[in-house]
Coordinates of C-alpha atoms in Angstrom, one line a residue:
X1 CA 23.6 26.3 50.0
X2 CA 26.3 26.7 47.2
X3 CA 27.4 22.9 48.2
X4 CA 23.6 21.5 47.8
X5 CA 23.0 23.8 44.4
X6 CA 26.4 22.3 42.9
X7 CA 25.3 18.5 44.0
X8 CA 21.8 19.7 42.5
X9 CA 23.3 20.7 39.5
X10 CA 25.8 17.5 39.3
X11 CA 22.9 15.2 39.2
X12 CA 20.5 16.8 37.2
X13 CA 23.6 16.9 34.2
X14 CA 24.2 13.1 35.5
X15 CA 20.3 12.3 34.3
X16 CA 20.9 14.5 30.8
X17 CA 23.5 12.5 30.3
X18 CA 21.7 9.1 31.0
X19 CA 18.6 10.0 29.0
X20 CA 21.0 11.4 26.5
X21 CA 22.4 7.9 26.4
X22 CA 19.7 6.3 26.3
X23 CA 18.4 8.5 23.4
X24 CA 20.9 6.9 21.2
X25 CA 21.0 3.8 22.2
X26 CA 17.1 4.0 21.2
X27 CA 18.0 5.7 17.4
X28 CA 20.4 2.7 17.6
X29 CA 17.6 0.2 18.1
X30 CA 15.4 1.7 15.4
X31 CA 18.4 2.0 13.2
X32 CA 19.6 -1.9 13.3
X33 CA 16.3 -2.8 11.0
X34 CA 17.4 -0.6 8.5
X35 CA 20.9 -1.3 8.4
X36 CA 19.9 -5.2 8.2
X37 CA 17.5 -4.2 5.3
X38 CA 19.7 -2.3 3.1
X39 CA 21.9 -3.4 1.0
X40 CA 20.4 -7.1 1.3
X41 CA 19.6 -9.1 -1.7
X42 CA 16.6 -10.7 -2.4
X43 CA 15.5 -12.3 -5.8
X44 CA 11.9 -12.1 -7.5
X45 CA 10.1 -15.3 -7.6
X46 CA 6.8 -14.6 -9.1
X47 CA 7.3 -16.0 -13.2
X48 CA 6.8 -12.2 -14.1
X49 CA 7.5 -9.2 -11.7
X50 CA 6.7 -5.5 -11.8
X51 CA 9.0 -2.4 -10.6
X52 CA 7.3 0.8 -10.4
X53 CA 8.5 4.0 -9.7
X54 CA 7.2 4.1 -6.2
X55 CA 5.4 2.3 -3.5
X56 CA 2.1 1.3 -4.9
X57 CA 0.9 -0.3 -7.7
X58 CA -0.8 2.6 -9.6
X59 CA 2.7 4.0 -10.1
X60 CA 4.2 3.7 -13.7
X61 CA 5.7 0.5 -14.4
X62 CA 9.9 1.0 -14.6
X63 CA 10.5 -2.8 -15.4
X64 CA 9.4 -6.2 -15.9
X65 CA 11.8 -8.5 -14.6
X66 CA 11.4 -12.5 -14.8
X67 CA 11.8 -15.1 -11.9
X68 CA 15.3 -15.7 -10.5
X69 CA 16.2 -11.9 -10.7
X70 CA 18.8 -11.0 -8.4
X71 CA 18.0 -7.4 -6.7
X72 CA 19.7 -5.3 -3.7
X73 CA 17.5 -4.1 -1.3
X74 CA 17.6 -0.1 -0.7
X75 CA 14.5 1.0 1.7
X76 CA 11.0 -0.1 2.8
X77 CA 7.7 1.6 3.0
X78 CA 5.3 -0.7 4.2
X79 CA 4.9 -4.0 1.9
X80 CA 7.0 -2.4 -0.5
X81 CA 10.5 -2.7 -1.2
X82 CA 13.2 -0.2 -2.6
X83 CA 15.4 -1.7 -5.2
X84 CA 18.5 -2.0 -7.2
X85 CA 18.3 -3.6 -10.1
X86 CA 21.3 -5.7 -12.1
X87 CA 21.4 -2.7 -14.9
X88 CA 21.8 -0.7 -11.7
X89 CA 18.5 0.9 -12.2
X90 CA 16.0 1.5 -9.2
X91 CA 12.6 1.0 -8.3
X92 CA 10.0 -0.5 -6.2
X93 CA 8.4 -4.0 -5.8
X94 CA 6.2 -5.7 -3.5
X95 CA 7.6 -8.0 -0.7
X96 CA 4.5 -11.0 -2.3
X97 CA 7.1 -10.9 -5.5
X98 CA 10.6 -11.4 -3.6
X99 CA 12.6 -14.8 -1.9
X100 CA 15.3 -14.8 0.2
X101 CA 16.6 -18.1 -1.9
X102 CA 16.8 -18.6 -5.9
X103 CA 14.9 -20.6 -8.0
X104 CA 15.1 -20.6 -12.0
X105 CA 12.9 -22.1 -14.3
X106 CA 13.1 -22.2 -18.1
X107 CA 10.2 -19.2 -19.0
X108 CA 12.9 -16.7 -17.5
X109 CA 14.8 -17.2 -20.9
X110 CA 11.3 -16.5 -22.6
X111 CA 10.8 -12.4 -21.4
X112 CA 13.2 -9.8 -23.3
X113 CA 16.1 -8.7 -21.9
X114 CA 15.2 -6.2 -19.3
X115 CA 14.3 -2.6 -21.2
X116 CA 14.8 1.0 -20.5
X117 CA 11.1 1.4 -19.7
X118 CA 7.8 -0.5 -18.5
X119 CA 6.4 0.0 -22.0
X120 CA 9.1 -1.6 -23.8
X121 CA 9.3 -4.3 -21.0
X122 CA 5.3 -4.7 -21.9
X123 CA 5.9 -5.8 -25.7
X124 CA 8.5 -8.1 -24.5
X125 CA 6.0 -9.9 -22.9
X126 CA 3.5 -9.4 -25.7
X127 CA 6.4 -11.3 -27.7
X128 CA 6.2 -14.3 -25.7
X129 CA 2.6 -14.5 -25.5
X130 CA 2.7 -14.4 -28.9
X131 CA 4.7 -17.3 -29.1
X132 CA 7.6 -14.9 -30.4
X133 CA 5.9 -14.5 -33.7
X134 CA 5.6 -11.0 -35.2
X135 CA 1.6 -12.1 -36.8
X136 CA -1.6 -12.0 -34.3
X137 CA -3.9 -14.4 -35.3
X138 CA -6.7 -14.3 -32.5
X139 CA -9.4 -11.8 -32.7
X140 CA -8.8 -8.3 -34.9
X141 CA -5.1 -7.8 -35.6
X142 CA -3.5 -5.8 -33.4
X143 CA -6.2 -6.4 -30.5
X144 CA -3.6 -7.7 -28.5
X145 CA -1.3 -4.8 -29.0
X146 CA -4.2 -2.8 -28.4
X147 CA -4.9 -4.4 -24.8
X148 CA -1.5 -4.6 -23.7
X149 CA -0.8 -0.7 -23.7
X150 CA -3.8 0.0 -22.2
X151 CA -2.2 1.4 -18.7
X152 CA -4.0 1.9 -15.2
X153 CA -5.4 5.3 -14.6
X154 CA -2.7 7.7 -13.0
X155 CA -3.9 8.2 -9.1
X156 CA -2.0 10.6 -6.6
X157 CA -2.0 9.9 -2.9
X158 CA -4.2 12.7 -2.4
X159 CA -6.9 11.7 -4.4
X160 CA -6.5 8.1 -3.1
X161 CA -6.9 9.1 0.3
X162 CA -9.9 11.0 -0.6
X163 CA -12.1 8.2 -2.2
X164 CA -10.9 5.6 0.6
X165 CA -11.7 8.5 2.8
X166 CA -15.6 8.7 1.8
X167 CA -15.8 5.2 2.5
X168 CA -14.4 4.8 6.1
X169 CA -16.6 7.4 7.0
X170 CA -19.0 5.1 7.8
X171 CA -17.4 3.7 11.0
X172 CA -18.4 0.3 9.6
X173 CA -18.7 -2.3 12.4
X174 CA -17.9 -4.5 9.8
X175 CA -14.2 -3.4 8.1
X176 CA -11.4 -5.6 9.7
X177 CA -8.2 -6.5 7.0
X178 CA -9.0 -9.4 5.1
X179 CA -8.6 -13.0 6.7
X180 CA -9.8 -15.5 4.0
X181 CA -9.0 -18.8 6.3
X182 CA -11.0 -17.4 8.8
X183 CA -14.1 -18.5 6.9
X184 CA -13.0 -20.8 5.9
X185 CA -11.8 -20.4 2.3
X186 CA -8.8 -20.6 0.6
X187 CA -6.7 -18.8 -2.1
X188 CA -3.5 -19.8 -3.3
X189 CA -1.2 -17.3 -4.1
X190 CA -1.8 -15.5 -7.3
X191 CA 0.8 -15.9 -10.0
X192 CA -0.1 -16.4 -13.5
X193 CA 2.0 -17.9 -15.6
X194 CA 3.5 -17.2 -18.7
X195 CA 0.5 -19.4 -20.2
X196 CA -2.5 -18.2 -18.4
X197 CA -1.7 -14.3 -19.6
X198 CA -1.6 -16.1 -23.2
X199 CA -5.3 -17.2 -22.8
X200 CA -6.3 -14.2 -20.6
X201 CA -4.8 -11.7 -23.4
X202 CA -6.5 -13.2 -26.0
X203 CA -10.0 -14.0 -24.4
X204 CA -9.8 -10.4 -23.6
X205 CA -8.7 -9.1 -26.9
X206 CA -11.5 -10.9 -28.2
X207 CA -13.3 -9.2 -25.9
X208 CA -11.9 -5.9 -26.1
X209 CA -12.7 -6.0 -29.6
X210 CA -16.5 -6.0 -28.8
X211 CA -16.8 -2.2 -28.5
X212 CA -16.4 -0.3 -24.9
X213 CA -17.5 2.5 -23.4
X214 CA -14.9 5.0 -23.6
X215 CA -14.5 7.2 -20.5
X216 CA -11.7 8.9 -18.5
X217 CA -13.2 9.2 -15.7
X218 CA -15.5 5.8 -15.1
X219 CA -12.2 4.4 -15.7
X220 CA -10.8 5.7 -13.1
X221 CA -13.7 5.0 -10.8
X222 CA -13.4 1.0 -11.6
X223 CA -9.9 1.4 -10.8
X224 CA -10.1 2.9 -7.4
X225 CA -12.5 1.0 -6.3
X226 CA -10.6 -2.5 -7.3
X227 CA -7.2 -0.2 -5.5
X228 CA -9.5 -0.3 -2.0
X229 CA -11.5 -4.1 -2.8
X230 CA -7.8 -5.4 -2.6
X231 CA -5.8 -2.7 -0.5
X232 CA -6.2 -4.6 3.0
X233 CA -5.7 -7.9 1.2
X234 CA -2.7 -10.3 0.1
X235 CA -3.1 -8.7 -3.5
X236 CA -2.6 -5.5 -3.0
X237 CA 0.0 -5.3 -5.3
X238 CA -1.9 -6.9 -7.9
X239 CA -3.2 -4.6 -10.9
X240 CA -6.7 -5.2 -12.4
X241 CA -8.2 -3.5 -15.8
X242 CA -11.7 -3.2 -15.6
X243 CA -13.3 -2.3 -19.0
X244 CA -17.1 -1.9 -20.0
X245 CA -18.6 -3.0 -22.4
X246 CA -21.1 -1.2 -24.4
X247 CA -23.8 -4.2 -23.9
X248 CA -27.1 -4.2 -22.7
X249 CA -27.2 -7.7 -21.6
X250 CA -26.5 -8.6 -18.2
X251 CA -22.4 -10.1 -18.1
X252 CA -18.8 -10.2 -16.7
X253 CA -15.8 -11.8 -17.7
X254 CA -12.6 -12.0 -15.7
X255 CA -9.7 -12.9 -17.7
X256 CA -6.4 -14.0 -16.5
X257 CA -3.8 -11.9 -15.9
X258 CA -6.0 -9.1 -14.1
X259 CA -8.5 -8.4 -17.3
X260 CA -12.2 -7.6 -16.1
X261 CA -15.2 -7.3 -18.4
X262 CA -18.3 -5.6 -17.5
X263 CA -21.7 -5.0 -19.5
X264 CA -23.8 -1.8 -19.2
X265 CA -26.7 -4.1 -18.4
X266 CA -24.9 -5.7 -15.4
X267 CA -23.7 -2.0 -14.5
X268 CA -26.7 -0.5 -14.4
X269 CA -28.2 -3.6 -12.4
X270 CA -26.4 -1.8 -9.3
X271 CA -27.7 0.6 -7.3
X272 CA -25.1 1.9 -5.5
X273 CA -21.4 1.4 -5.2
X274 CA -21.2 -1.3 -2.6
X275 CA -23.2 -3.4 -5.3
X276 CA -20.7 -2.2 -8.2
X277 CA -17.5 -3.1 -5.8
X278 CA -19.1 -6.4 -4.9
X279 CA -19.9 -7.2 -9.1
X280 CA -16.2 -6.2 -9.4
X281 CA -14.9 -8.3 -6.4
X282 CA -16.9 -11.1 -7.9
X283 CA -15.0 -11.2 -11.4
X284 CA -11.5 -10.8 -9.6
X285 CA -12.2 -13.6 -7.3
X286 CA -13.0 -16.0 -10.4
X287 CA -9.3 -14.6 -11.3
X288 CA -7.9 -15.2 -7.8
X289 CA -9.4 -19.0 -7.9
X290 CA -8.4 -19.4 -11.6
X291 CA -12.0 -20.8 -12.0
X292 CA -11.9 -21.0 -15.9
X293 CA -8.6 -22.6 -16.0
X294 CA -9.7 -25.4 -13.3
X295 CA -12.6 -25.6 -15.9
X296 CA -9.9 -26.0 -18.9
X297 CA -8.3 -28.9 -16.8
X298 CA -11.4 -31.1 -15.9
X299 CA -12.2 -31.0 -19.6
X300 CA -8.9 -32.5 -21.0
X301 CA -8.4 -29.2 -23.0
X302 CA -5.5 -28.6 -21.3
X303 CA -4.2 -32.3 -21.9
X304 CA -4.2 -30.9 -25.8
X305 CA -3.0 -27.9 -25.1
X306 CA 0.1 -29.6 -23.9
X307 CA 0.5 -31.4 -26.8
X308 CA 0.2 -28.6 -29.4
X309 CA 2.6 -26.3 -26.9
X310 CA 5.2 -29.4 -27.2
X311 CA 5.0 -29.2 -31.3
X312 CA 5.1 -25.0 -30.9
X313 CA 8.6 -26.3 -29.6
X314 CA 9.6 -27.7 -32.8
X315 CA 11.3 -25.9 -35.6
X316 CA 9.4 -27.3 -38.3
X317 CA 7.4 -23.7 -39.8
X318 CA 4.9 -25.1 -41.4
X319 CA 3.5 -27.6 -38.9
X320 CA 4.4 -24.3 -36.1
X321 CA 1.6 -22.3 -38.2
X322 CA -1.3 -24.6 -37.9
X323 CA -0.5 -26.3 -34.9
X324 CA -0.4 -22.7 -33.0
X325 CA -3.9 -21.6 -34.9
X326 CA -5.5 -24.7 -34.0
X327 CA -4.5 -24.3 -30.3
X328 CA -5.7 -21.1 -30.2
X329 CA -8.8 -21.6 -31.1
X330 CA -9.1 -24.8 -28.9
X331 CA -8.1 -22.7 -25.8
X332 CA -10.2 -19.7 -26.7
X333 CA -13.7 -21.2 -27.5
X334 CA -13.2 -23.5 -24.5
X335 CA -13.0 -20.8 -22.2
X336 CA -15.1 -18.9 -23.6
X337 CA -17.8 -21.8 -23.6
X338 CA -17.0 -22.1 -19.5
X339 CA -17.5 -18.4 -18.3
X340 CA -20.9 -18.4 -20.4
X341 CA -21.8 -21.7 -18.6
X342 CA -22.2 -20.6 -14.7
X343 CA -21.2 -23.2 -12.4
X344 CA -23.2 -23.0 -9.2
X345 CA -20.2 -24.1 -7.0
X346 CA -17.8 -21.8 -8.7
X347 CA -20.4 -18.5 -8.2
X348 CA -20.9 -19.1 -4.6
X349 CA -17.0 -19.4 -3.8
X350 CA -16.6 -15.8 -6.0
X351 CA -19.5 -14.8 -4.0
X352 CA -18.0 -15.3 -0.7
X353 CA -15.0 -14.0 -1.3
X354 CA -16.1 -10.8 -3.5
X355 CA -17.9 -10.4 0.2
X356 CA -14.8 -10.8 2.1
X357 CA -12.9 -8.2 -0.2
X358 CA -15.9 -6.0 0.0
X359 CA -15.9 -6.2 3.9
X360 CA -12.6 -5.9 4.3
X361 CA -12.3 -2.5 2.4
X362 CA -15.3 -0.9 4.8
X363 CA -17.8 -1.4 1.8
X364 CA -21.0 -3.4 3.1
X365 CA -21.3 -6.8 2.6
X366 CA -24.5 -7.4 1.8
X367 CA -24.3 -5.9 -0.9
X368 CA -24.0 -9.0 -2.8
X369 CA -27.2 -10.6 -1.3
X370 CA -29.1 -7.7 -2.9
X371 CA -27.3 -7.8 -6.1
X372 CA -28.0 -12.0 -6.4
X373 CA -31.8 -11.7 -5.1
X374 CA -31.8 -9.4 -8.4
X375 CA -30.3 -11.8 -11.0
X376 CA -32.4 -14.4 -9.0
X377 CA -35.7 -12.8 -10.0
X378 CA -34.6 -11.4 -13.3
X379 CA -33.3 -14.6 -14.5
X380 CA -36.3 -16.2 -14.1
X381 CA -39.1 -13.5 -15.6
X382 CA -36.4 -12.1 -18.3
X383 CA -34.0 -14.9 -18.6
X384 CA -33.2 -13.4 -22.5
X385 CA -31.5 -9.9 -20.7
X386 CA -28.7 -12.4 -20.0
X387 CA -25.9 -13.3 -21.9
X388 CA -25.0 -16.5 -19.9
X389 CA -26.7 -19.4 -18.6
X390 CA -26.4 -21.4 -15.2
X391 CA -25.8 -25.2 -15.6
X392 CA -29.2 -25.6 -13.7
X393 CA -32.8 -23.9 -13.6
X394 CA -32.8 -23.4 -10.1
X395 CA -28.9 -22.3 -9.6
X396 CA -29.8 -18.6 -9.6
X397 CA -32.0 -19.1 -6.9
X398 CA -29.6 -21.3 -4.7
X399 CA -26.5 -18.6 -5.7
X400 CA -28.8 -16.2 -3.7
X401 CA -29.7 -18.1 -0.6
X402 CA -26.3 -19.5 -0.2
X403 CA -24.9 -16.1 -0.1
X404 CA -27.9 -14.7 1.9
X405 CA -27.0 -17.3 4.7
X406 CA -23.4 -17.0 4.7
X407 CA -23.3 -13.2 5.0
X408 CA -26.2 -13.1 8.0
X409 CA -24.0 -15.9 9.8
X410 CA -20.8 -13.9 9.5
X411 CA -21.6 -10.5 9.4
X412 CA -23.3 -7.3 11.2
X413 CA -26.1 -5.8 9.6
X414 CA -27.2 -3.0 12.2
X415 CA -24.2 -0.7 10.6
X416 CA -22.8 -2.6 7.9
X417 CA -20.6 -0.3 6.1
X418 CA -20.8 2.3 2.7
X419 CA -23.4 2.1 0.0
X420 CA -21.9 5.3 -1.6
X421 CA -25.0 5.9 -3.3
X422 CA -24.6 9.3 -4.0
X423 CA -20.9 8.9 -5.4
X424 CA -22.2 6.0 -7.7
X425 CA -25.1 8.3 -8.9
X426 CA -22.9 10.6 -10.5
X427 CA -20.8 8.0 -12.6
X428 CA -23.9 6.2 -13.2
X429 CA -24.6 9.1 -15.3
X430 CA -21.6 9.4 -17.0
X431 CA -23.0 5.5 -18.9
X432 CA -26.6 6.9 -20.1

C-alpha cells in the first residue's frame, strides 16, 4: 500500500510538473508578440499624424507629428499603438497612421518643429495653412484661429460605454463591422493633405463665422454619435467637429479635414437619432469621398490653384500678397458654389455609405430612406426652406428611390436596429 501511495504520489507530481511546463511554455507563446512589438520602430505616413495621450481618439492631442517620423513602438491596445517619440516623449497613435518603411516628402519641412503640447502643435499647422503668414485674410480675422482651438468634447470610457450601450440594446439583426467592398463601394484611405485642410479651414471659418448654436452638451451628443458612426469602421481614429448652425433653412456642409456643418432646419427635420446619425454620416462620407475636391478638379479650378501655389513659392512680396488673396477667393467661392449645387450621383454614394456607417454601428439603416422621402416632398411643396439646390428637378426624388431600393436589397427590416427616439427627444430640446 505504501509502494502504490508513493508511485501515486510520484506521478501525480510528474503531471504538476508537465502542466507546470507547459504553463510557461504557454506565457512564453503569449509573451513572443509582445516582445516582437516592443521596442520596434515604425514611422508615420499619413502627411499629418496625431498622438494622444491614450488609446482613442477623444483623448487630448500630445503631438502632431509630420510624415516620415521615426517612432519606437512601446505597447498595443487594440488598433492603437504605444509610442516613443524622437524628443523621447510618449503617446499613442493609430496603427492606419504608421509604415514599417519610410517615405519623405517635402510638406514634412512645412509643420513646426514638434511642440511641448497638441495646442502648440495645432498653430503650427495653422501657420502652414496660412501659408506661414502672420495676417488672415479669409472670412473675419481670427476665424481661423477661432476654428482651430476648438477641441473635441472630453469623453471617459464610462460614459462611452454607456451611450454605445443604449444602442446595442436593440440586438439589431442588422450591426455587423463595416465592409464597404462588400456592396460594392469604395473609399480610399483618408488623408488630407496639407492643402485640403487649407480649403476645409477656411470654408469652415467662413462658415463658423455664420453664428452657431452654443451648447455643451449637444456638442457632445454630435460627437458621440460620429465616435460610434465610425468606431467599427477603418476611420475610427479619425476626429470630426460637428457644429450647428443657428439656421432655419434646411443644410449641411462637410469640410475637409473632419469640419461638419449642420442647420437647425436640417436638425429638426429628424425625428429621432438614427435619422440625425444618418444626416451626420452623410456629411462625413462627402469628406471620406472628397466629393467637393473631385468637384474643384473637373472644373479646372484646381489647374489655377496650381499655378497661384507655384507663385506663393516665390519670394517676390508684393506679387505673394495678391496672388495668395486671389487664390483664396478662387478656391473658396468654388467650393462653396459646389456643396450648394447637389450632384445626384455624389448624394446617392454619401447616401449609401452614411447607411453602411449607420448599420455598422447598430443604428437602423433606414433611417436614411425616411429622412430622403422627407427632403423629397419638402423640396418640392417648400423648395424656399432650402438653402441648396439639386442640379435637376427630379434629383430629390431619384436620391430617395435610389436609396429606398438599395437599403431593402441589402438590409433587414423586421428588427433593424435603434431609433433612439427618446434619447434624441431630450437634446432636441436643448435647440428650441
Amino acid at each position: 500500500m505504501i509502494g502504490m501511495a508513493f508511485i501515486n504520489f510520484y506521478k501525480n507530481k510528474l503531471v504538476i510538473r508537465y502542466f507546470m511546463f507547459l504553463k510557461k511554455r504557454f506565457a512564453l507563446v503569449l509573451l513572443i508578440p509582445f516582445l516582437l512589438l516592443a521596442g520596434d520602430t515604425k514611422f508615420t505616413k499619413r502627411e499629418i499624424n496625431y498622438v494622444r495621450e491614450g488609446p482613442a481618439s477623444y483623448y487630448e492631442l500630445v503631438e502632431i507629428i509630420p510624415k516620415g517620423t521615426k517612432l519606437v513602438i512601446l505597447n498595443q491596445v487594440d488598433q492603437w499603438l504605444k509610442v516613443k517619440l524622437e524628443n523621447n516623449k510618449t503617446g499613442w497613435i493609430s496603427s492606419n497612421s504608421l509604415s514599417d518603411k519610410n517615405v519623405k516628402i517635402d510638406y514634412s519641412k512645412k509643420l513646426s518643429n514638434p511642440s511641448p503640447d497638441g495646442n502648440s502643435s495645432m498653430r503650427g499647422i495653422a501657420a502652414a495653412i496660412k501659408g506661414l503668414r502672420q495676417e488672415v485674410r479669409i472670412a473675419t480675422p481670427g476665424s481661423i484661429d477661432a476654428l482651430l482651438v476648438i477641441q473635441p468634447p472630453a469623453i471617459d470610457r464610462i460614459e462611452r460605454e454607456k451611450f454605445r450601450s443604449d444602442i446595442q440594446r436593440e440586438h439589431s439583426s442588422n450591426a455587423s463591422p463595416l465592409n464597404i467592398e462588400k456592396f460594392g463601394l469604395e473609399i480610399p484611405e483618408y488623408d488630407p493633405s496639407m492643402r485640403e485642410l487649407q480649403i476645409g479651414i477656411s470654408v469652415g471659418s467662413r462658415l463658423l463665422s455664420r453664428g452657431t448654436v452654443e451648447n455643451k452638451e449637444l456638442s457632445k451628443y454630435f460627437y458621440q454619435i460620429v465616435r460610434e458612426l465610425l468606431a467599427n469602421s477603418n476611420y475610427y481614429d479619425l476626429n470630426f467637429l460637428v457644429f450647428l448652425l443657428d439656421d432655419e433653412k434646411i443644410d449641411g456642409f462637410a469640410c475637409p479635414g473632419g469640419y461638419t456643418f449642420l442647420t437647425k432646419g436640417a436638425f429638426e427635420l429628424c425625428a429621432d437619432e438614427s435619422e440625425l446619425a444618418f444626416v451626420l454620416g452623410h456629411e462625413i462620407a462627402h469628406i471620406l469621398l472628397k466629393h467637393g475636391l473631385k468637384e474643384l478638379s473637373q472644373q479646372k479650378v484646381q489647374i489655377k490653384a496650381e499655378d497661384a501655389f507655384l507663385e506663393l513659392e516665390k519670394d517676390l512680396d508684393e506679387e505673394k500678397d495678391s496672388v495668395e488673396m486671389e487664390l483664396e477667393e478662387l478656391i473658396l467661392n468654388s467650393y462653396e458654389k459646389i456643396v450648394h449645387e447637389r450632384l445626384l450621383k455624389y448624394e446617392v454614394e454619401a447616401d449609401k455609405v452614411s447607411t453602411l456607417l449607420l448599420a455598422s454601428a447598430g443604428y437602423d439603416p433606414f433611417a436614411g430612406v425616411r429622412i430622403d422621402e422627407k427632403l423629397a416632398r419638402l423640396y418640392t411643396e417648400e423648395r424656399d426652406i432650402f438653402a441648396y439646390k439639386y442640379a435637376a428637378p427630379n434629383d430629390a426624388e431619384l436620391r430617395y428611390t435610389t436609396l429606398r431600393a438599395f437599403v431593402q436589397n441589402k438590409f433587414d427590416n423586421k428588427n433593424s436596429n435603434a431609433k433612439l427616439q427618446g434619447r434624441f427627444g431630450k437634446f432636441k430640446e436643448l435647440v428650441k
